[in-house]
GROMACS .gro file of C-alpha atoms in nm:
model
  407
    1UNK     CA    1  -3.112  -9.858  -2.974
    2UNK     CA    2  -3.271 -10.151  -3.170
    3UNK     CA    3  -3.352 -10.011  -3.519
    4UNK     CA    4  -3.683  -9.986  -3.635
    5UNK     CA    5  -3.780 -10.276  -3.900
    6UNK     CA    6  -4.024 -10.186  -4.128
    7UNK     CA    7  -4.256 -10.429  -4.271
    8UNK     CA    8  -4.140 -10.742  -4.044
    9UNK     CA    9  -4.397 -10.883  -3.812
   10UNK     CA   10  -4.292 -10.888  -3.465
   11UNK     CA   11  -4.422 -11.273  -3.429
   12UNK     CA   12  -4.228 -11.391  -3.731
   13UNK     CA   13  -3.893 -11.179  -3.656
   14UNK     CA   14  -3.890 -11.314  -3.285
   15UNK     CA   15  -3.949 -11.712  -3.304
   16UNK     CA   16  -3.627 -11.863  -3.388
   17UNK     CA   17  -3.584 -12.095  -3.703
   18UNK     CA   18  -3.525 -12.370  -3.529
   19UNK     CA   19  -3.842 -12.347  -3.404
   20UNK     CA   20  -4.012 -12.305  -3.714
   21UNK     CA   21  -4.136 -12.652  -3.844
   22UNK     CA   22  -4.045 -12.693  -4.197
   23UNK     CA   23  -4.293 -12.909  -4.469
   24UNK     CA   24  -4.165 -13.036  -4.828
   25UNK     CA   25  -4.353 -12.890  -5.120
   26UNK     CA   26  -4.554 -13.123  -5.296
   27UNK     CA   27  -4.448 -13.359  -5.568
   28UNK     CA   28  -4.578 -13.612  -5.771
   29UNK     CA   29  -4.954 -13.762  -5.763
   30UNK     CA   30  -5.129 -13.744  -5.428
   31UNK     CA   31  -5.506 -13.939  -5.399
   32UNK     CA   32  -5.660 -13.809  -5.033
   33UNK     CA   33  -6.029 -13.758  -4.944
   34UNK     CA   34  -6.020 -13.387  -4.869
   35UNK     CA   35  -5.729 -13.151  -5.015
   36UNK     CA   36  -5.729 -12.854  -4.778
   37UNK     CA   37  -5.594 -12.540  -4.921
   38UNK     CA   38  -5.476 -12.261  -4.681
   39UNK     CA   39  -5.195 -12.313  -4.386
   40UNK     CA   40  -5.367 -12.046  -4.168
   41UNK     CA   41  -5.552 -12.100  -3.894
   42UNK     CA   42  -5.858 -12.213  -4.037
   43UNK     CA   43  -5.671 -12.460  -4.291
   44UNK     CA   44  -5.454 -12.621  -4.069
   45UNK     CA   45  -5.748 -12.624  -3.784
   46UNK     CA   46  -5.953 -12.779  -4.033
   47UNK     CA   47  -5.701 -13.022  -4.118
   48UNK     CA   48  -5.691 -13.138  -3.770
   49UNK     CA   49  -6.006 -13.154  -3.714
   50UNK     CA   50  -6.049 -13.372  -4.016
   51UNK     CA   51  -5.787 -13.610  -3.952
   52UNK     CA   52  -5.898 -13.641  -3.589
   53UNK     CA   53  -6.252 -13.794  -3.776
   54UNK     CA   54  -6.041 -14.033  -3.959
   55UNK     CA   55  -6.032 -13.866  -4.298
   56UNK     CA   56  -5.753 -13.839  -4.568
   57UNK     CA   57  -5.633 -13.525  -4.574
   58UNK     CA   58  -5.415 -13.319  -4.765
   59UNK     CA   59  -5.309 -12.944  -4.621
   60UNK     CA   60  -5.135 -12.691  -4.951
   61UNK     CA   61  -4.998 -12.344  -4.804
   62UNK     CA   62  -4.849 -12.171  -5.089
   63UNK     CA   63  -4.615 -11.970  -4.816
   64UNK     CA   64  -4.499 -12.125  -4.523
   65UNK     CA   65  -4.768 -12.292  -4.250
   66UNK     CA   66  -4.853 -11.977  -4.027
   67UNK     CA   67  -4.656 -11.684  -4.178
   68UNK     CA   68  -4.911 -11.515  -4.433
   69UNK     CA   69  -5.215 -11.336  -4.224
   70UNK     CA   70  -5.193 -11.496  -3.944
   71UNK     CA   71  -4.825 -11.426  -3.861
   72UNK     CA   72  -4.903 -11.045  -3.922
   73UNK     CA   73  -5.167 -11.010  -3.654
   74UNK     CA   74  -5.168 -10.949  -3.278
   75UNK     CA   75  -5.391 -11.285  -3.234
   76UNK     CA   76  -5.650 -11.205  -3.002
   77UNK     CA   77  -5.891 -11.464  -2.912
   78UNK     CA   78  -6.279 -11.277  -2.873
   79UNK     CA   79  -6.573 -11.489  -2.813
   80UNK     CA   80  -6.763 -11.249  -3.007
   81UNK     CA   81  -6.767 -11.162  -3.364
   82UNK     CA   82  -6.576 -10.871  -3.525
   83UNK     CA   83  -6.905 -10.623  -3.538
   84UNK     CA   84  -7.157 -10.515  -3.270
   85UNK     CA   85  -7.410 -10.730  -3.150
   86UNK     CA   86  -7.679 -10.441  -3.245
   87UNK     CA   87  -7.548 -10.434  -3.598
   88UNK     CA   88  -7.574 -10.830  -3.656
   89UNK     CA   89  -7.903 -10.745  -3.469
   90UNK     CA   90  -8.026 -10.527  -3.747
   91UNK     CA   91  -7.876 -10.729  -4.035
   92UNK     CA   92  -8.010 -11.059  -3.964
   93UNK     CA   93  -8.271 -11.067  -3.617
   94UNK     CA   94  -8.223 -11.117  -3.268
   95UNK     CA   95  -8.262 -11.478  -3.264
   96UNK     CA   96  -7.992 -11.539  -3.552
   97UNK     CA   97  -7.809 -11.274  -3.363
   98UNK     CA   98  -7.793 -11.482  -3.029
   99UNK     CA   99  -7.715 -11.798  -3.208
  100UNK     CA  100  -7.430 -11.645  -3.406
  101UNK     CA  101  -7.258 -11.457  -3.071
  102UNK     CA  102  -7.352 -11.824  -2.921
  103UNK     CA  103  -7.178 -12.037  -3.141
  104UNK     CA  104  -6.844 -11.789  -3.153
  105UNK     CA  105  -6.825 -11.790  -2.808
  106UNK     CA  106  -6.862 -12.180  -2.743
  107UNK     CA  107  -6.560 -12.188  -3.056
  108UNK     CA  108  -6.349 -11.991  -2.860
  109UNK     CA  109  -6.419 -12.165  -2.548
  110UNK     CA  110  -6.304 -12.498  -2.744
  111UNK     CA  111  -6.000 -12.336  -2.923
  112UNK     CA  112  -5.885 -12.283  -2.588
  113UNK     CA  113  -5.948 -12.618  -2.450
  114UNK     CA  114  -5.836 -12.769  -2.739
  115UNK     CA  115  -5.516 -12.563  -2.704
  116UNK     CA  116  -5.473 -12.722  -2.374
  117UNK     CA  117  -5.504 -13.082  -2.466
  118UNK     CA  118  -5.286 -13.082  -2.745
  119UNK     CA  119  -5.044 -12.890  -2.500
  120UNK     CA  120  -4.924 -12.601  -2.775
  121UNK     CA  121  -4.674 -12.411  -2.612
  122UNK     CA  122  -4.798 -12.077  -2.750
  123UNK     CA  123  -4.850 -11.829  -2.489
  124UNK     CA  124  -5.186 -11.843  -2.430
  125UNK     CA  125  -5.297 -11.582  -2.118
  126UNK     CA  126  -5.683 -11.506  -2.057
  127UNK     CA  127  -5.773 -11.111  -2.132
  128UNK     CA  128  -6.082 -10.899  -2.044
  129UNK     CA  129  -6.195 -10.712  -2.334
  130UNK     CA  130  -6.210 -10.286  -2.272
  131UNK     CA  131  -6.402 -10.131  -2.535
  132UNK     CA  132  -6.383  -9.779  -2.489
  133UNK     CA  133  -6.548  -9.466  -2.580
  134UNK     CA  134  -6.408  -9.101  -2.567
  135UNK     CA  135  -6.668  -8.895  -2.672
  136UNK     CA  136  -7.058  -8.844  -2.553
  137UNK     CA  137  -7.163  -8.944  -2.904
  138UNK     CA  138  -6.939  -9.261  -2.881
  139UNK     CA  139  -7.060  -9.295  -2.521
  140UNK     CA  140  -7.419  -9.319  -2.612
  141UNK     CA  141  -7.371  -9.561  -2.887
  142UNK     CA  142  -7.167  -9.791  -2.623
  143UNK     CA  143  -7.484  -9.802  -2.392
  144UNK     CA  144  -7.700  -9.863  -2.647
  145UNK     CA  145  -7.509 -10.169  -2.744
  146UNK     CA  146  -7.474 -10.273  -2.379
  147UNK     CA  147  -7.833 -10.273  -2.330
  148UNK     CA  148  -7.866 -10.477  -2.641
  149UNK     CA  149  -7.635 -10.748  -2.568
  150UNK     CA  150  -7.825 -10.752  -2.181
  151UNK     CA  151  -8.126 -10.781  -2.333
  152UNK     CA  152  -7.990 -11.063  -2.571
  153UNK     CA  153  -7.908 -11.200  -2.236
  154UNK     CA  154  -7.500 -11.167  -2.328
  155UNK     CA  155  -7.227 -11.101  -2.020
  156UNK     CA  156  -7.104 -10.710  -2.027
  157UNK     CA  157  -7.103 -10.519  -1.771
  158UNK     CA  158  -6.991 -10.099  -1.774
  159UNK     CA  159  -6.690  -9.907  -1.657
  160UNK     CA  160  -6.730  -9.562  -1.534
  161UNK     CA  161  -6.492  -9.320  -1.549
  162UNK     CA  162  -6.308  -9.397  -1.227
  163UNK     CA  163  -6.290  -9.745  -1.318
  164UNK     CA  164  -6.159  -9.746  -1.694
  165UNK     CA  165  -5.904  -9.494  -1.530
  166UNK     CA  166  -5.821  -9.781  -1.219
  167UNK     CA  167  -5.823 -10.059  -1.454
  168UNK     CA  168  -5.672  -9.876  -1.769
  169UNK     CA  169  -5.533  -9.563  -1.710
  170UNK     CA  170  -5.724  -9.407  -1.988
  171UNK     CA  171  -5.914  -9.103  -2.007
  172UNK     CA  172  -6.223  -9.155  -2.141
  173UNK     CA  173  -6.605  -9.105  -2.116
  174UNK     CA  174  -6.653  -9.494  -2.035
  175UNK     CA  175  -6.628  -9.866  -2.171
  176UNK     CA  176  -6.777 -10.209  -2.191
  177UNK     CA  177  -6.579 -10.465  -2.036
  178UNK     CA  178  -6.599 -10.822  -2.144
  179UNK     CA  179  -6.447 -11.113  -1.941
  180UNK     CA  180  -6.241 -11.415  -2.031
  181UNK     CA  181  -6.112 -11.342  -2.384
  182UNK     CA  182  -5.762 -11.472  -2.439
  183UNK     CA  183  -5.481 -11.419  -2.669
  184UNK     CA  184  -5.194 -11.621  -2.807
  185UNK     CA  185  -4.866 -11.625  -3.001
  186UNK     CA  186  -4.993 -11.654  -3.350
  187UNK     CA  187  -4.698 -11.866  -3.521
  188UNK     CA  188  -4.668 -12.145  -3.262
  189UNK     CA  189  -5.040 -12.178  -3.280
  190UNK     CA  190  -5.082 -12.234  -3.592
  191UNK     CA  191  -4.754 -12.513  -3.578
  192UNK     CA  192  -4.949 -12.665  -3.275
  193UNK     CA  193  -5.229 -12.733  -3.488
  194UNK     CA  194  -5.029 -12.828  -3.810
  195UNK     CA  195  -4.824 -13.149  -3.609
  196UNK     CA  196  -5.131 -13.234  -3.450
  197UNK     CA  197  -5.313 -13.308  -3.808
  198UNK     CA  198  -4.980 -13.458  -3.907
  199UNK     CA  199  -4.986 -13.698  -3.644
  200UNK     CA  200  -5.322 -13.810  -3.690
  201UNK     CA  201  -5.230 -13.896  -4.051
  202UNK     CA  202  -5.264 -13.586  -4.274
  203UNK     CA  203  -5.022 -13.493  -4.530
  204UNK     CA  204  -4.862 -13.086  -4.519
  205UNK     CA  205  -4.727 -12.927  -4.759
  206UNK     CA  206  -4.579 -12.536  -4.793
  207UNK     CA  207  -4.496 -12.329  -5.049
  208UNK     CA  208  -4.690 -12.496  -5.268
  209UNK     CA  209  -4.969 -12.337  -5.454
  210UNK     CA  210  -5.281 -12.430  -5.585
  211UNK     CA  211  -5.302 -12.272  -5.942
  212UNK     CA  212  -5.566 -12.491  -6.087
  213UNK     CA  213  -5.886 -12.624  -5.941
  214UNK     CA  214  -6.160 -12.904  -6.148
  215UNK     CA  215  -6.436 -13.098  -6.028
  216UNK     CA  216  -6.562 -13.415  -6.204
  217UNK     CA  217  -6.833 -13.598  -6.130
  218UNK     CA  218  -6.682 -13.839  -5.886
  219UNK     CA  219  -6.398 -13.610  -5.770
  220UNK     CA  220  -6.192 -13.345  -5.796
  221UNK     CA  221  -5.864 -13.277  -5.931
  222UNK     CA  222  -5.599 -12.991  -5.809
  223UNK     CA  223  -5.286 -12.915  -5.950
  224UNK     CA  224  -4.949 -12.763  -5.813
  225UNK     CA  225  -4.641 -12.625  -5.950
  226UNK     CA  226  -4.493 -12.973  -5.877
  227UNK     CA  227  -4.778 -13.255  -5.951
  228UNK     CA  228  -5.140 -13.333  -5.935
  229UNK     CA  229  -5.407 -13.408  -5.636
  230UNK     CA  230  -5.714 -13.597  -5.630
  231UNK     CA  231  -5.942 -13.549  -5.367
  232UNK     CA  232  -6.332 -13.611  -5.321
  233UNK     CA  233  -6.390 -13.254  -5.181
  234UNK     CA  234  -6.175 -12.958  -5.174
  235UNK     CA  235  -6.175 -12.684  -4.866
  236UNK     CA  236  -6.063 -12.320  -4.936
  237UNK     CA  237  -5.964 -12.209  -4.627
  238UNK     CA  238  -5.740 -11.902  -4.771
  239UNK     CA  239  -5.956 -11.586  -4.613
  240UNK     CA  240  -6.027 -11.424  -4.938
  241UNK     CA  241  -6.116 -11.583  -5.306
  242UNK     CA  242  -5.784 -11.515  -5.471
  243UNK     CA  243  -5.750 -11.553  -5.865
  244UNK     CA  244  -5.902 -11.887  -5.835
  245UNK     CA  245  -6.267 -11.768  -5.776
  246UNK     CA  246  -6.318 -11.407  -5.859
  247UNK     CA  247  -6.673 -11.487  -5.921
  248UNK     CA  248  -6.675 -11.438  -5.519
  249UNK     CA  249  -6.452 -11.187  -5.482
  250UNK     CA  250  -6.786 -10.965  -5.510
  251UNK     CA  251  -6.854 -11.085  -5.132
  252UNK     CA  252  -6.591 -10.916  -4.983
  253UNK     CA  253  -6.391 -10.650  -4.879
  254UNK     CA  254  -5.937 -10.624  -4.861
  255UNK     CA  255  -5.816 -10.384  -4.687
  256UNK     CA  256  -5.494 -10.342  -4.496
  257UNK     CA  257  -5.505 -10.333  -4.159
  258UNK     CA  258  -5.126 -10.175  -3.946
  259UNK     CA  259  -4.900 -10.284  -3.590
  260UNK     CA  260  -4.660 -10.148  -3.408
  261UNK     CA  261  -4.459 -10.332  -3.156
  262UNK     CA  262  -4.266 -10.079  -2.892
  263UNK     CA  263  -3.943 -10.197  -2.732
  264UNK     CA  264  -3.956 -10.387  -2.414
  265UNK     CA  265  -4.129 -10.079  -2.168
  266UNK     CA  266  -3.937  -9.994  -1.814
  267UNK     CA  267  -4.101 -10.040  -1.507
  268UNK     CA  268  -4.180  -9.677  -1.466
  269UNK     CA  269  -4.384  -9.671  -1.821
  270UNK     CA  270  -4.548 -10.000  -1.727
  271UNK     CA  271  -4.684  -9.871  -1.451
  272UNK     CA  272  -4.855  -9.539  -1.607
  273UNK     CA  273  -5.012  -9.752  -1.861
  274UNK     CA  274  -5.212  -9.943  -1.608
  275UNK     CA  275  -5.291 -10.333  -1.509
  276UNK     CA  276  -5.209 -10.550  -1.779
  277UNK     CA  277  -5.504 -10.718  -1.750
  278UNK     CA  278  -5.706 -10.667  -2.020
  279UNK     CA  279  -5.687 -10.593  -2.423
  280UNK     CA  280  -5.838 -10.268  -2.510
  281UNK     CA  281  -6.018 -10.143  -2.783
  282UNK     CA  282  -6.148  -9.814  -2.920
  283UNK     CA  283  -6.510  -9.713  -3.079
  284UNK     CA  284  -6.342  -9.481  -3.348
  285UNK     CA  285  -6.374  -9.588  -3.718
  286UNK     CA  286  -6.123  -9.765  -3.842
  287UNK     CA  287  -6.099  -9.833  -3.433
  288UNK     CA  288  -5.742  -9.952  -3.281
  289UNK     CA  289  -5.669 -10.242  -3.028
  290UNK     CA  290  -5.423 -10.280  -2.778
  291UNK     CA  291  -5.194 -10.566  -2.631
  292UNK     CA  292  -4.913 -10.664  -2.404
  293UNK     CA  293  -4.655 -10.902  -2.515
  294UNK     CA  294  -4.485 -11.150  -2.243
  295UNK     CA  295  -4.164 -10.932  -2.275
  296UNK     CA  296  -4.317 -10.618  -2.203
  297UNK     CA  297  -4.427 -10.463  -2.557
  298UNK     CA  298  -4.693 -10.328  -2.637
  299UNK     CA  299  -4.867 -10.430  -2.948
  300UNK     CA  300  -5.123 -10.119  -3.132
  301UNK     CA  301  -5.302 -10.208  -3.441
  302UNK     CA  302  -5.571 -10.045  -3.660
  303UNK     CA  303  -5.609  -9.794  -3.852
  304UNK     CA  304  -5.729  -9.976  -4.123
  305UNK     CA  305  -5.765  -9.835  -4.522
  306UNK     CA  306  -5.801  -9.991  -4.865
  307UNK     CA  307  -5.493 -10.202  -4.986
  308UNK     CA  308  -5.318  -9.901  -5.142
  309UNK     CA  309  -5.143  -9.944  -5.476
  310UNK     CA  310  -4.831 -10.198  -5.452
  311UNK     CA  311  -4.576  -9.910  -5.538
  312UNK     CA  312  -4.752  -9.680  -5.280
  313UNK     CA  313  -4.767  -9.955  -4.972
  314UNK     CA  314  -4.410  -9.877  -4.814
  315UNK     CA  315  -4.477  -9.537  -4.798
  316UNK     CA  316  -4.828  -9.620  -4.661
  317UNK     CA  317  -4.694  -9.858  -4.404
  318UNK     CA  318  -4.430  -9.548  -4.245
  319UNK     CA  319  -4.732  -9.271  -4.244
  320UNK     CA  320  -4.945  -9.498  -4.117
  321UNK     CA  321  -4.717  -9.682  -3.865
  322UNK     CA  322  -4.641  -9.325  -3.767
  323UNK     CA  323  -4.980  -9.212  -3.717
  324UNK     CA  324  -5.066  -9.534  -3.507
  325UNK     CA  325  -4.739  -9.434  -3.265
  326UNK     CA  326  -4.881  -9.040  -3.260
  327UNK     CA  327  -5.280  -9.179  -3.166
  328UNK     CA  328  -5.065  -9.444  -2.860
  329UNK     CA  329  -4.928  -9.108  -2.733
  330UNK     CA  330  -5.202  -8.916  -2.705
  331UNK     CA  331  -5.386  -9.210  -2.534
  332UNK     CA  332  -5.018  -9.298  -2.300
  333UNK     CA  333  -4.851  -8.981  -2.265
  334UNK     CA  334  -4.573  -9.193  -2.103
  335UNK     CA  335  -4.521  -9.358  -2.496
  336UNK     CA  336  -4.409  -8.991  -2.631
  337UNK     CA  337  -4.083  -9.003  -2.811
  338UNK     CA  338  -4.069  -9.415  -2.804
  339UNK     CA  339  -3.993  -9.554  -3.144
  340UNK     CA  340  -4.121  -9.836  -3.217
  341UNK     CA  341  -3.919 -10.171  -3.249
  342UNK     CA  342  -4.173 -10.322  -3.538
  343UNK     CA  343  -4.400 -10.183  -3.758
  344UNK     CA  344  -4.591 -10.410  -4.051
  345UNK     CA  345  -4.905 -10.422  -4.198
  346UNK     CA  346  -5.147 -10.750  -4.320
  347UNK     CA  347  -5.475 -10.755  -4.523
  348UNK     CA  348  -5.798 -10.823  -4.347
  349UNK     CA  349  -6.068 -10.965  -4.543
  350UNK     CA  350  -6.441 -10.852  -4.418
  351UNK     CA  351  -6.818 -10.885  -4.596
  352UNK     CA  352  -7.103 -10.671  -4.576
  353UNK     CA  353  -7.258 -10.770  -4.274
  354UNK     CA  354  -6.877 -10.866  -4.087
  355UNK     CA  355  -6.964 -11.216  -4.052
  356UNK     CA  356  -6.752 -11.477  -4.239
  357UNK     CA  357  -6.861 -11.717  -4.541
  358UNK     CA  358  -6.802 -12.077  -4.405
  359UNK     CA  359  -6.946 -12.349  -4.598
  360UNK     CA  360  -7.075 -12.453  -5.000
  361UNK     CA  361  -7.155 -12.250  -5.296
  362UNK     CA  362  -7.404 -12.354  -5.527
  363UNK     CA  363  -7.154 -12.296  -5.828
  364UNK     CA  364  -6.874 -12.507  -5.713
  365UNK     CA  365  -6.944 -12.857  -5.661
  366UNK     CA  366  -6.746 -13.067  -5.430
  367UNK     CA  367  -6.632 -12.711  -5.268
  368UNK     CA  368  -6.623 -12.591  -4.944
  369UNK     CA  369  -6.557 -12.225  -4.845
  370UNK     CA  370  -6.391 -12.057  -4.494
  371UNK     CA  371  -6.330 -11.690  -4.647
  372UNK     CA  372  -6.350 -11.354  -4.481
  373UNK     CA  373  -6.298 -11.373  -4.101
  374UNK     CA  374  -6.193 -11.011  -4.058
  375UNK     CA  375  -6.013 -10.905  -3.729
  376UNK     CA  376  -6.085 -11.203  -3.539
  377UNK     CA  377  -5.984 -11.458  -3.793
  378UNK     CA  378  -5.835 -11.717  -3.537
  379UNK     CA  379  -6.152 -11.761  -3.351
  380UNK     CA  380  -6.348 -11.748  -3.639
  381UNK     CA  381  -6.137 -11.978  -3.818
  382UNK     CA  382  -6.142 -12.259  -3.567
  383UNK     CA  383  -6.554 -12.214  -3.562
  384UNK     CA  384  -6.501 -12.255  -3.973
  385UNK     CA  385  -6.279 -12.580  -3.862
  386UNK     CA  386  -6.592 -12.750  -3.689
  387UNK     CA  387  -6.873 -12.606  -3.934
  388UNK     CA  388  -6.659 -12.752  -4.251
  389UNK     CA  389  -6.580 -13.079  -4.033
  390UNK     CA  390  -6.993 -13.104  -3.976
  391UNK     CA  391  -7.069 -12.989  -4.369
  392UNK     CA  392  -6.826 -13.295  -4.505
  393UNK     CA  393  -6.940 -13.547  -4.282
  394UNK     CA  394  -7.340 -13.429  -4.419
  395UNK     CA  395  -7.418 -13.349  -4.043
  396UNK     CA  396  -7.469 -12.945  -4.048
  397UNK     CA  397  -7.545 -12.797  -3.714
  398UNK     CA  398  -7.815 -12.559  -3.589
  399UNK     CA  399  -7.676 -12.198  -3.700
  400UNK     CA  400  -7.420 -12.336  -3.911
  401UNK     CA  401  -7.641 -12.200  -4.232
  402UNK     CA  402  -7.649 -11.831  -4.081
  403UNK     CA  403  -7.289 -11.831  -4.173
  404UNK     CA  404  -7.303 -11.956  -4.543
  405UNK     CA  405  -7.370 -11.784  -4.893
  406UNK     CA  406  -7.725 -11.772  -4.887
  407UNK     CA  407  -7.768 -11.615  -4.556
   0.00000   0.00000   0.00000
């Protein structure tokens, strides 16, 4: 029996090093257009997109390219933001409402396509989205959001009991389903994205962090631990504010968010859990998601809380690990008594209305923000890739302002 590896992502633990692409920390003096900082998916999207353009760029992770956030989620790929449609309805209108659940679906569409062309070898597999509800009060808030998103004209259709059972093998009071999500291998993603940039000109470097930001009047200067960087815009594509602009950190929310990875499941527990067809997700707050892995895991996440107290977070991480395999087993029965191979935990970064900040502040000059994608950050951190692109080249899009500051 495998034992049980606390606090070590399941993505990161599995890819071999030799298949993890390694970048030189910066030295010296670098001049570039645009200094990107952030090696997650929005940074080293954004870096590709920007080199693609024809722009200098350099990228400044001050881990290693695709290991921080990223590398400690279960990467699925929604064409829909990470809140209900009502709830953006009621927040910002219908008609921003359609535009924003517009413009993340047509990123996710073009993440995937993009994938594609730039053949990344990261395990990309189209998934329906389940979201499912187990209680009448949780029932009728699911039909009131599916009759919002029909009315919105959005694609949903409902499961009834027989068929969340047929296509699940959950018991519950019914679900949304929502066709042609995908989901990838978070890591080798990221990587994909990080050589394409690199081959289209743009310089990467890791564990190299930016601990001092200044903007002049004709540019802006960044320093490292080993030299200096001057750029003509900088992009903080890092998810949250960090110490370098706590003025912001007033926009948003940390918490930490938990996975489990099972062992590789026999064929007689594979086949009470259902088709694997489909990623599923609950309507309880915090709510929990559900994945299959290629090798026959499965992947439970959730249970969300606020970052607890550094000397407190291990023992955090086993009750709540614990309490995420006790809530699988009560909705598998066939799970009882697995221990898990993986269990880890990563911060997710959310703002009041669940909607990322992508684009300038008013108080930094020659800034550009991607911060705040909560549990869909890879989808929402390509769409920060193209608003950012449009934003430097002074060609913002339709919608792309119902994303910024002053929304």
């Amino acid at each position: 029996m495998a034992k049980l590896r606390y606090g070590v992502s399941y993505w990161i633990d599995r890819l071999p090093r030799s298949r993890c692409p390694s970048y030189p920390r910066h030295r010296g003096r670098l001049d570039v257009d645009v200094a990107v900082v952030g090696g997650g998916m929005a940074g080293c999207a954004t870096a590709y997109a920007l080199s693609t353009a024809g722009v200098r760029v350099g990228l400044f992770e001050a881990s290693r390219i695709g290991q921080s956030a990223i590398g400690a989620s279960t990467a699925l790929v929604m064409q829909e933001p990470d809140v209900d449609f009502q709830e953006v309805v009621d927040a910002h209108g219908l008609r921003a409402a359609r535009e924003i659940w517009k413009m993340t679906r047509r990123a996710a569409l073009d993440f995937v396509a993009t994938i594609r062309r730039l053949k990344i070898p990261c395990q990309l597999e189209t998934q329906d989205s389940i979201y499912f509800a187990s209680d009448s009060d949780a029932v009728k808030r699911l039909r009131r959001e599916l009759e919002c998103r029909k009315k919105a004209g959005l694609d949903a259709r409902w499961l009834t009991v027989d068929q969340l059972w047929h296509e699940a093998h959950l018991n519950a009071e019914g679900a949304i389903r929502v066709v042609s999500n995908t989901q990838v291998e978070p890591m080798r993603t990221c990587f994909g994205f990080a050589s394409a940039a690199v081959k289209r000109g743009a310089s990467v470097y890791e564990r190299s962090p930016v601990d001092r930001i200044r903007a002049g009047r004709k540019h802006i200067e960044l320093r490292t631990a080993g030299g200096t960087v001057q750029a003509g815009q900088v992009l903080v594509a890092t998810g949250q504010p960090g110490p370098l602009f706590k003025p912001l950190a007033r926009h948003f929310r940390v918490a930490e968010t938990y996975v489990v990875a099972t062992p590789p499941l026999g064929a007689r527990i594979r086949a009470e859990l259902g088709r694997r067809q489909a990623m599923l997700w609950d309507t309880a707050t915090p709510y929990h998601y559900l994945r299959w892995t290629r090798d026959g895991r499965v992947l439970f996440g959730g249970g969300d809380q606020p970052q607890p107290h550094p000397r407190s977070r291990e023992k955090a991480l086993v009750q709540r690990t614990g309490q995420l395999m006790y809530e699988l087993s009560v909705l598998y029965p066939a799970i009882s008594g697995i221990q898990p191979d993986y269990a880890w935990a990563g911060p997710v970064v959310t703002t009041a209305d669940g909607l990322p900040y992508i684009g300038p502040h008013r108080n930094y000059p020659r800034h550009l923000f991607a911060l705040g994608f909560g549990g869909n950050g890879i989808v929402q951190g390509f769409l920060a890739s193209r608003i950012l692109l449009r934003h430097y080249l002074g060609r913002p899009a339709k919608g792309d302002d119902l994303f910024g500051f002053t929304r």
